[in-house]
Coordinates of C-alpha atoms in Angstrom, one line a residue:
M256 CA 31.7 40.4 4.9
D257 CA 34.7 42.3 3.5
L258 CA 33.4 44.1 0.4
N259 CA 36.6 46.1 -0.3
Y260 CA 37.3 43.8 -3.2
V261 CA 34.7 45.7 -5.2
L262 CA 37.2 48.5 -5.4
R263 CA 40.1 46.2 -6.2
I264 CA 38.7 44.1 -9.0
P265 CA 38.9 46.0 -12.3
W266 CA 35.4 45.0 -13.4
N267 CA 33.7 46.9 -16.3
N268 CA 30.9 49.0 -14.9
T269 CA 29.9 50.7 -18.2
L270 CA 26.5 49.0 -18.4
C271 CA 25.6 50.2 -14.9
R272 CA 26.6 53.8 -15.7
N273 CA 23.6 54.0 -18.1
F274 CA 21.3 52.4 -15.6
N275 CA 18.3 54.6 -14.8
P276 CA 15.5 52.9 -12.7
L277 CA 13.0 55.6 -13.6
A278 CA 13.5 55.4 -17.3
Q279 CA 10.6 54.1 -19.5
N280 CA 10.8 50.4 -20.0
D281 CA 11.4 49.9 -23.7
N282 CA 13.4 46.9 -25.2
S283 CA 16.8 48.6 -24.9
T284 CA 16.2 49.9 -21.4
T285 CA 15.0 46.6 -20.2
T286 CA 18.1 44.9 -21.6
I287 CA 20.5 47.4 -20.0
K288 CA 18.8 46.9 -16.6
A289 CA 18.9 43.1 -16.8
Q290 CA 22.6 43.1 -17.8
C291 CA 23.5 45.6 -15.1
C292 CA 21.7 43.6 -12.4
Q293 CA 23.4 40.4 -13.6
A294 CA 26.8 42.1 -13.4
I295 CA 26.4 43.3 -9.8
L296 CA 24.9 39.9 -8.8
S297 CA 28.1 38.2 -10.1
L298 CA 30.2 40.8 -8.3
F299 CA 28.4 40.2 -5.1
G300 CA 28.9 36.5 -5.6
V301 CA 32.6 37.0 -4.9
A302 CA 31.7 38.0 -1.3
L303 CA 29.3 35.1 -0.9
S304 CA 31.8 32.6 -2.2
Q305 CA 34.4 34.0 0.2
H306 CA 31.8 33.7 3.0
L307 CA 31.2 30.1 2.0
K308 CA 34.9 29.3 2.1
E309 CA 35.3 30.8 5.6
T310 CA 32.0 29.9 7.4
S311 CA 30.4 27.1 5.4
P312 CA 26.9 28.4 4.7
F313 CA 26.0 29.3 1.1
Q314 CA 23.8 32.2 2.2
L315 CA 23.6 34.8 5.0
P316 CA 22.1 33.8 8.3
N317 CA 19.2 36.3 8.6
L318 CA 17.4 39.2 7.0
A319 CA 19.2 41.8 9.1
T320 CA 22.6 40.6 8.0
S321 CA 21.5 40.5 4.4
S322 CA 20.2 44.1 4.5
S323 CA 23.3 45.4 6.2
C324 CA 25.6 43.7 3.7
L325 CA 23.6 45.1 0.7
Q326 CA 23.7 48.6 2.2
D327 CA 27.5 48.3 2.4
Y328 CA 27.6 46.9 -1.1
Q329 CA 25.6 49.9 -2.4
S330 CA 28.0 52.3 -0.8
K331 CA 30.9 50.6 -2.6
L332 CA 29.1 50.9 -5.9
S333 CA 28.3 54.5 -5.3
S334 CA 32.0 55.2 -5.2
F335 CA 32.0 54.5 -8.9
S336 CA 29.4 57.2 -9.4
L337 CA 26.7 54.6 -10.0
S338 CA 23.0 55.0 -9.1
D339 CA 22.3 55.1 -5.4
N340 CA 19.3 52.8 -5.7
L341 CA 21.0 50.3 -7.9
V342 CA 21.0 47.5 -5.3
S343 CA 17.5 48.1 -4.1
H344 CA 16.2 47.9 -7.6
C345 CA 18.0 44.7 -8.5
F346 CA 17.9 42.7 -5.3
N347 CA 15.5 41.6 -2.6
P348 CA 17.4 41.0 0.7
L349 CA 15.4 37.8 1.3
Q350 CA 17.0 36.2 -1.7
F351 CA 20.4 35.9 0.1
V352 CA 19.0 34.5 3.4
T353 CA 19.5 30.8 4.2
A354 CA 16.5 28.6 3.6
P355 CA 16.1 24.8 3.1
N356 CA 14.1 25.0 -0.1
I357 CA 16.5 26.9 -2.3
C358 CA 18.2 23.9 -3.9
A359 CA 18.1 20.2 -2.9
R360 CA 17.9 21.3 0.8
I361 CA 21.5 22.4 0.7
E362 CA 22.5 25.1 3.1
T363 CA 26.2 24.4 3.9
S364 CA 29.2 23.0 2.2
Q365 CA 28.8 19.8 4.2
D366 CA 25.2 19.5 2.8
W367 CA 26.8 19.8 -0.6
V368 CA 29.2 16.9 0.1
D369 CA 26.4 14.8 1.6
Q370 CA 24.3 15.3 -1.5
L371 CA 26.9 15.0 -4.3
G372 CA 29.9 13.3 -2.6
K373 CA 33.4 14.6 -1.9
S374 CA 34.4 14.5 -5.6
T375 CA 32.5 15.8 -8.6
S376 CA 33.5 16.9 -12.1
L377 CA 33.4 20.4 -10.6
D378 CA 36.2 19.5 -8.2
S379 CA 38.5 18.3 -11.0
D380 CA 37.7 20.7 -13.8
C381 CA 37.4 24.1 -11.9
R382 CA 40.5 23.7 -9.7
S383 CA 43.2 25.1 -12.1
D384 CA 43.9 28.6 -13.5
L385 CA 40.7 29.5 -15.5
T386 CA 42.3 32.3 -17.5
D387 CA 43.1 29.4 -19.9
L388 CA 40.3 29.1 -22.5
T389 CA 40.4 25.3 -22.5
A390 CA 40.3 25.1 -18.7
C391 CA 37.4 27.6 -18.6
A392 CA 35.4 25.6 -21.1
S393 CA 35.9 22.4 -19.1
C394 CA 34.8 24.1 -15.9
L395 CA 31.7 25.4 -17.8
R396 CA 30.8 21.9 -18.8
A397 CA 31.3 20.6 -15.3
G398 CA 29.0 23.3 -13.9
N399 CA 26.3 22.2 -16.3
K400 CA 26.6 18.6 -15.2
V401 CA 26.5 19.4 -11.5
Q402 CA 23.6 21.7 -12.0
S403 CA 21.7 18.8 -13.6
L404 CA 22.5 16.6 -10.7
L405 CA 21.3 19.2 -8.2
V406 CA 18.0 19.8 -10.1
A407 CA 17.4 16.0 -10.3
A408 CA 18.0 15.7 -6.5
D409 CA 15.8 18.7 -5.8
G410 CA 13.0 17.4 -8.1
N411 CA 11.8 21.0 -8.9
Q412 CA 12.8 22.5 -12.3
T413 CA 12.0 26.0 -11.0
H414 CA 15.0 25.7 -8.7
A415 CA 17.4 25.2 -11.7
Q416 CA 18.8 28.8 -11.5
D417 CA 19.3 28.7 -7.8
C418 CA 21.1 25.3 -8.1
F419 CA 23.3 26.8 -10.8
Y420 CA 24.2 29.8 -8.5
F421 CA 25.2 27.3 -5.7
A422 CA 27.5 25.5 -8.2
V423 CA 29.1 28.9 -9.1
L424 CA 29.7 29.7 -5.4
Y425 CA 31.1 26.3 -4.6
A426 CA 33.4 26.3 -7.6
A427 CA 34.7 29.8 -6.8
G428 CA 34.9 29.5 -3.0
I429 CA 35.8 25.9 -2.3
V430 CA 37.2 24.3 -5.5
N431 CA 39.4 26.8 -7.3
E432 CA 42.8 27.0 -5.7
F433 CA 43.4 30.7 -6.7
G434 CA 40.5 32.0 -4.7
P435 CA 37.3 34.0 -5.5
E436 CA 39.1 37.2 -6.4
S437 CA 41.5 35.7 -8.9
D438 CA 41.1 36.9 -12.5
G439 CA 40.3 33.5 -13.8
V440 CA 37.5 33.0 -11.3
V441 CA 36.0 36.4 -11.8
S442 CA 36.1 36.3 -15.6
C443 CA 35.2 32.6 -16.1
I444 CA 33.1 31.4 -13.2
F445 CA 31.3 34.7 -12.4
G446 CA 31.4 35.9 -16.0
L447 CA 32.4 39.5 -15.2
E448 CA 33.9 41.5 -18.0
L449 CA 37.2 42.9 -16.8
N450 CA 38.9 46.1 -18.1
S451 CA 41.6 45.8 -20.7
S452 CA 44.3 46.2 -18.1
V453 CA 43.7 42.6 -17.1
G454 CA 44.4 41.4 -20.7
S455 CA 42.4 40.4 -23.7
A456 CA 41.8 36.9 -22.4
S457 CA 38.6 38.0 -20.5
N458 CA 37.0 39.3 -23.7
S459 CA 37.2 35.8 -25.3
H460 CA 35.9 34.0 -22.3
S461 CA 32.2 33.2 -22.5
A462 CA 30.6 34.5 -19.3
L463 CA 29.9 31.5 -17.1
V464 CA 27.0 33.2 -15.4
F465 CA 25.4 34.3 -18.7
G466 CA 26.2 31.0 -20.4
L467 CA 24.9 28.8 -17.6
T468 CA 21.9 31.1 -17.0
G469 CA 21.0 30.7 -20.7
A470 CA 21.5 27.0 -20.4
G471 CA 19.2 26.9 -17.4
V472 CA 16.5 28.9 -19.1
A473 CA 16.8 26.7 -22.1
I474 CA 16.3 23.6 -19.9
L475 CA 13.3 25.2 -18.3
V476 CA 11.7 26.1 -21.6
I477 CA 12.4 22.6 -23.1
S478 CA 11.0 21.0 -19.9
S479 CA 7.9 23.1 -20.1
L480 CA 7.3 22.3 -23.7
L481 CA 7.9 18.6 -23.0
G482 CA 5.4 18.7 -20.1
L483 CA 2.9 20.5 -22.3
Y484 CA 3.3 17.9 -25.0
L485 CA 2.9 15.0 -22.7
W486 CA -0.2 16.6 -21.1
Y487 CA -1.7 17.3 -24.5
N488 CA -0.9 13.8 -25.8
K489 CA -2.5 12.3 -22.7
K490 CA -5.7 14.3 -23.2
W491 CA -5.7 13.4 -26.9
R492 CA -5.3 9.7 -26.2
R493 CA -8.1 9.8 -23.7
K494 CA -10.4 11.4 -26.1
K495 CA -9.4 9.0 -28.8
N496 CA -10.0 6.0 -26.6
L497 CA -13.4 7.2 -25.6
G498 CA -14.3 7.6 -29.2
F499 CA -16.1 10.9 -28.5
G500 CA -16.0 14.3 -30.1
F501 CA -15.7 17.0 -27.4
D502 CA -16.7 20.6 -27.7
L503 CA -15.7 22.6 -24.6
D504 CA -18.7 24.3 -23.1
E505 CA -17.5 27.1 -21.0
Q506 CA -21.0 27.8 -19.5
Q507 CA -21.2 24.3 -18.0
G508 CA -17.9 24.9 -16.3
S509 CA -17.1 21.3 -15.5
R510 CA -17.3 18.9 -18.4
P511 CA -17.4 19.1 -22.2
K512 CA -20.5 18.5 -24.2
L513 CA -20.6 15.0 -25.7
R514 CA -21.9 14.1 -29.1
P515 CA -20.9 10.5 -29.9
N516 CA -21.8 8.8 -33.1
T517 CA -24.4 6.7 -31.2
G518 CA -26.8 9.6 -30.9
S519 CA -26.6 10.0 -27.1
I520 CA -26.3 13.5 -25.7
W521 CA -24.0 14.8 -23.0
F522 CA -26.6 16.7 -21.0
K523 CA -25.8 19.9 -19.1
I524 CA -26.4 19.6 -15.3
R525 CA -28.5 22.8 -15.3
D526 CA -30.8 21.2 -18.0
L527 CA -31.4 18.2 -15.8
E528 CA -32.0 20.3 -12.7
K529 CA -34.5 22.4 -14.6
A530 CA -36.2 19.2 -16.0
T531 CA -36.6 17.7 -12.5
D532 CA -37.3 21.0 -10.6
N533 CA -33.8 20.6 -9.0
F534 CA -34.4 16.9 -8.3
S535 CA -37.5 17.6 -6.3
Q536 CA -39.1 14.9 -4.2
K537 CA -42.4 15.4 -6.1
N538 CA -40.6 14.0 -9.2
F539 CA -39.0 11.1 -7.3
I540 CA -40.0 7.8 -9.0
G541 CA -38.1 5.3 -7.1
R542 CA -34.7 3.7 -6.5
G543 CA -33.0 1.7 -9.2
G544 CA -29.6 0.0 -9.4
F545 CA -26.9 2.3 -8.0
G546 CA -29.1 5.3 -7.4
F547 CA -32.4 7.3 -7.4
V548 CA -34.6 7.9 -10.4
Y549 CA -36.5 11.1 -11.1
K550 CA -39.1 12.0 -13.6
G551 CA -38.2 15.0 -15.7
V552 CA -39.4 17.1 -18.7
L553 CA -36.8 18.4 -21.0
S554 CA -37.0 21.8 -22.7
D555 CA -38.4 20.2 -25.9
G556 CA -41.2 18.6 -23.9
T557 CA -39.7 15.1 -23.9
V558 CA -40.5 13.2 -20.7
V559 CA -37.5 11.3 -19.4
A560 CA -36.4 9.3 -16.4
I561 CA -33.1 10.6 -14.9
K562 CA -31.1 8.2 -12.7
R563 CA -28.8 10.0 -10.2
I564 CA -26.0 7.5 -9.5
I565 CA -24.8 7.4 -5.9
E566 CA -23.1 4.0 -5.9
S567 CA -20.9 3.2 -8.8
D568 CA -18.4 0.5 -9.6
F569 CA -16.7 2.7 -12.2
Q570 CA -13.1 3.8 -11.3
G571 CA -13.2 7.0 -13.4
D572 CA -15.0 9.0 -16.0
A573 CA -13.2 7.3 -18.9
E574 CA -14.6 3.9 -17.9
F575 CA -18.1 5.4 -17.3
C576 CA -18.1 7.0 -20.7
N577 CA -17.0 3.8 -22.4
E578 CA -19.9 2.0 -20.8
V579 CA -22.3 4.7 -21.9
E580 CA -21.2 4.4 -25.4
I581 CA -21.6 0.6 -25.4
I582 CA -25.0 0.7 -23.8
S583 CA -26.2 3.5 -26.2
N584 CA -25.4 1.1 -29.1
L585 CA -27.7 -1.6 -27.8
K586 CA -31.2 -1.6 -29.4
H587 CA -33.8 -4.1 -28.3
R588 CA -37.6 -3.9 -27.7
N589 CA -37.1 -5.0 -24.1
L590 CA -34.4 -2.5 -23.3
V591 CA -35.2 1.1 -22.2
P592 CA -33.4 3.4 -24.7
L593 CA -30.5 5.4 -23.1
R594 CA -31.0 9.0 -24.2
G595 CA -27.8 10.4 -22.7
C596 CA -25.7 11.1 -19.6
C597 CA -24.0 13.8 -17.6
V598 CA -20.8 13.9 -15.4
I599 CA -20.1 16.7 -13.0
D600 CA -16.6 17.0 -11.4
D601 CA -16.4 17.8 -7.7
D602 CA -13.2 19.8 -8.7
V603 CA -13.7 21.7 -11.9
N604 CA -10.0 21.7 -12.5
S605 CA -9.8 17.9 -12.3
D606 CA -10.0 15.6 -15.3
E607 CA -10.3 12.4 -13.4
R608 CA -12.7 12.9 -10.6
G609 CA -16.4 12.7 -11.4
N610 CA -18.5 11.6 -8.4
Q611 CA -21.8 13.1 -9.7
R612 CA -23.0 11.0 -12.6
Y613 CA -26.4 10.9 -14.3
L614 CA -28.1 8.6 -16.9
V615 CA -31.1 9.8 -18.9
Y616 CA -33.6 7.3 -20.2
D617 CA -36.9 7.5 -22.0
Y618 CA -39.7 7.6 -19.5
M619 CA -41.8 4.4 -19.4
S620 CA -45.4 5.4 -18.6
N621 CA -46.5 1.8 -17.8
G622 CA -44.5 1.6 -14.6
N623 CA -41.1 0.1 -13.8
L624 CA -39.8 -3.2 -14.9
D625 CA -39.4 -4.4 -11.3
D626 CA -43.1 -4.4 -10.7
H627 CA -43.7 -6.6 -13.7
L628 CA -40.9 -9.0 -13.0
F629 CA -41.5 -9.3 -9.2
P630 CA -45.2 -8.5 -8.6
S631 CA -47.0 -8.5 -5.2
S632 CA -48.1 -11.7 -3.5
D633 CA -51.7 -11.3 -4.8
N634 CA -50.5 -11.6 -8.4
Q635 CA -52.2 -14.5 -10.2
I636 CA -48.9 -15.7 -11.7
Q637 CA -47.3 -16.1 -8.3
K638 CA -50.4 -17.9 -7.0
Q639 CA -50.2 -20.4 -9.8
L640 CA -46.5 -21.0 -9.1
L641 CA -47.0 -21.5 -5.4
R642 CA -50.2 -23.7 -5.8
S643 CA -49.1 -25.9 -8.7
P644 CA -49.5 -29.6 -7.6
R645 CA -47.4 -31.0 -10.4
A646 CA -44.1 -29.2 -10.1
L647 CA -41.5 -31.3 -11.9
L648 CA -37.7 -31.3 -12.3
I649 CA -36.8 -31.9 -15.9
T650 CA -33.8 -33.9 -15.0
D651 CA -35.9 -36.4 -12.9
W652 CA -38.3 -36.7 -15.9
A653 CA -35.5 -37.3 -18.4
W654 CA -33.9 -39.8 -16.0
S655 CA -37.0 -41.8 -15.6
L656 CA -37.3 -42.1 -19.4
V657 CA -33.7 -43.1 -19.9
K658 CA -33.9 -45.8 -17.2
A659 CA -37.1 -47.1 -18.8
G660 CA -35.4 -47.4 -22.1
K661 CA -37.5 -44.6 -23.6
V662 CA -34.7 -42.1 -24.5
E663 CA -36.5 -41.2 -27.8
Q664 CA -39.4 -39.8 -25.8
A665 CA -37.1 -37.3 -24.2
L666 CA -36.4 -35.7 -27.5
D667 CA -38.5 -33.0 -29.0
A668 CA -40.2 -34.1 -32.3
S669 CA -38.6 -31.2 -34.2
L670 CA -35.2 -32.6 -33.5
L671 CA -36.0 -35.9 -35.3
R672 CA -37.0 -35.1 -38.8
G673 CA -37.3 -37.4 -41.8
G674 CA -34.2 -38.8 -43.4
D675 CA -34.8 -36.9 -46.6
S676 CA -34.5 -33.5 -44.8
S677 CA -31.1 -31.8 -45.1
N678 CA -31.7 -30.5 -41.5
S679 CA -32.4 -33.9 -40.0
N680 CA -30.4 -35.0 -36.9
P681 CA -29.3 -38.6 -36.5
K682 CA -31.2 -40.3 -33.7
G683 CA -28.1 -41.8 -32.2
I684 CA -26.3 -38.4 -31.9
M685 CA -29.4 -36.8 -30.2
E686 CA -29.7 -39.7 -27.8
R687 CA -26.0 -39.3 -26.9
F688 CA -26.6 -35.7 -26.1
V689 CA -29.4 -36.7 -23.7
L690 CA -27.3 -39.3 -22.0
V691 CA -24.4 -36.8 -21.5
G692 CA -26.9 -34.2 -20.1
I693 CA -28.3 -36.8 -17.6
L694 CA -24.7 -37.8 -16.6
C695 CA -23.7 -34.1 -16.1
A696 CA -26.8 -33.6 -13.9
H697 CA -26.3 -36.7 -11.8
I698 CA -27.3 -36.2 -8.2
M699 CA -23.9 -37.7 -7.1
V700 CA -21.5 -34.9 -7.9
A701 CA -18.5 -37.3 -7.8
L702 CA -20.0 -39.3 -10.7
R703 CA -20.3 -36.2 -13.0
P704 CA -17.8 -36.0 -15.8
T705 CA -15.3 -33.1 -16.2
I706 CA -16.1 -30.5 -18.8
L707 CA -13.3 -31.9 -21.0
D708 CA -14.7 -35.4 -20.8
A709 CA -18.2 -34.1 -21.5
L710 CA -17.0 -32.4 -24.6
K711 CA -15.3 -35.5 -25.8
M712 CA -18.5 -37.5 -25.3
L713 CA -20.6 -34.9 -27.2
E714 CA -18.1 -35.0 -30.1
G715 CA -18.1 -38.8 -30.1
D716 CA -14.4 -39.1 -29.2
I717 CA -15.2 -41.3 -26.2
E718 CA -18.2 -43.5 -25.4
V719 CA -20.7 -42.4 -22.9
P720 CA -20.3 -44.7 -19.9
Q721 CA -23.2 -46.6 -18.3
I722 CA -25.1 -44.1 -16.1
P723 CA -25.0 -45.2 -12.5
D724 CA -28.3 -45.4 -10.6
R725 CA -29.3 -42.5 -8.4
P726 CA -29.8 -43.1 -4.7
V727 CA -33.4 -42.8 -3.5
P728 CA -34.4 -40.7 -0.4
L729 CA -34.2 -42.4 3.0
G730 CA -37.5 -43.9 4.1
H731 CA -38.7 -44.3 0.5
P732 CA -40.8 -47.4 -0.1
S733 CA -38.1 -48.8 -2.2
F734 CA -36.0 -49.5 0.9
Q735 CA -38.7 -52.0 2.0
A736 CA -38.7 -53.8 -1.3
D737 CA -36.4 -56.6 -2.4
G738 CA -33.3 -55.0 -0.8
N739 CA -31.9 -53.7 -4.1
N740 CA -31.1 -50.1 -3.3
F741 CA -30.1 -49.4 -6.8
S742 CA -33.5 -50.3 -8.4
I743 CA -35.5 -47.6 -10.0
S744 CA -37.8 -45.9 -7.6
P745 CA -41.5 -45.9 -8.6
V746 CA -41.4 -42.2 -8.4
L747 CA -39.0 -42.1 -11.3
R748 CA -40.8 -44.5 -13.5
G749 CA -43.3 -42.0 -14.7
P750 CA -42.9 -38.6 -16.2
K751 CA -44.3 -36.9 -13.2
L752 CA -43.6 -36.8 -9.5
P753 CA -46.5 -37.5 -7.0
P754 CA -47.4 -34.4 -4.9
G755 CA -45.6 -34.2 -1.6
D756 CA -42.5 -36.1 -2.9
T757 CA -39.2 -34.3 -2.2
L758 CA -37.5 -32.9 -5.3
R759 CA -33.9 -33.6 -5.7

């Protein structure tokens, strides 16, 4: 690249004359260094925009070319008696090498056109002489708009400054008809302060580089604050929906300690491991729903049963915690009290993953409920169920009474009280209920009423139809009777079925 323009452009290098890389970094020194680096970056942008105009790429092809150009640039700056290590302090040669991830995957002017189209606000507002204040302001606004489009296309807010610099290079090298070295481009687009010989107009121009850089920084700050707000709001809503009060426990390292109003405790995993001797097999009780159960002794001596869940239908920790809160509110003599729970994230930085879940119950010393509900084959209750000679279907029993005209016998005596009682139930209503029940349990499914019709019958809106006879089993003695297949089977005329008859 031809860098002789550095000697031709009357740029104000006063800030860089006070530049001392070895000076102690106080506030004023840091400000001077930053302003000097920004000035020589803008000045170097003139060469890059000319390179873009002549060759199409926004950046240099490789590291060797970048290093060579920066060395030549330093020699030009040294002719102004500036520091010999000015460029090496301000720039990294890699920052000027072409790469696809700088801004919206743009590398050449053709990529720019493919991404934004042939005409943007930059093409119309930055074409004229920018020494005019109004024209410069319009170009500045256009640069902001194009920068926003590039950041949106890129999808990464951290590339905002790089996208802005591409907009500067494109406006100076491609759009403006006076060229990158013109006074208007140098003072307005690159934001360089020119010496007074150029005129007072440059002093009143707001530096495009500083202005757009400030705007880019402001956008980044606002975006960061907005993201932080959304993240905090999401966390707050999740905690509010769970109805829990969280106290962060740094020692646990994965989940906060839970103290809901229900009295349940959010146990620490190390406490559960200590209680069960690290879930030793000697403390293994059995397998329950969704996982394994271990016996444990807490630090206060309380004996508990700890279920380690390995198969869960819960989609996330929020749903799991909601269920824990609901269950911990349930109090019944036949329910084992839920003492607490524990959730451990596989990824300690994740708020949603929680594959290791534990439930802590009071230990039941009389054995598990399954043994009582489903005992072994030698259990006396099961023997009685299997050997009972008078098993009976209540629908068959009620059917036989109805067909015999003895509906009243199907009613419990407590349902028919004296007429003087305020709680008495009319006999007709109760008999209607029995008839509706018989009809709904009819062996012929096609003859059963719909739920809507059944409700209307119960409420008395429609009459209960005559109940059709039930077909008897093939080979039943009734088939050898008088030929009336719809007569009542002797089996159904009494309240009990003879042993050996098939139940329907």
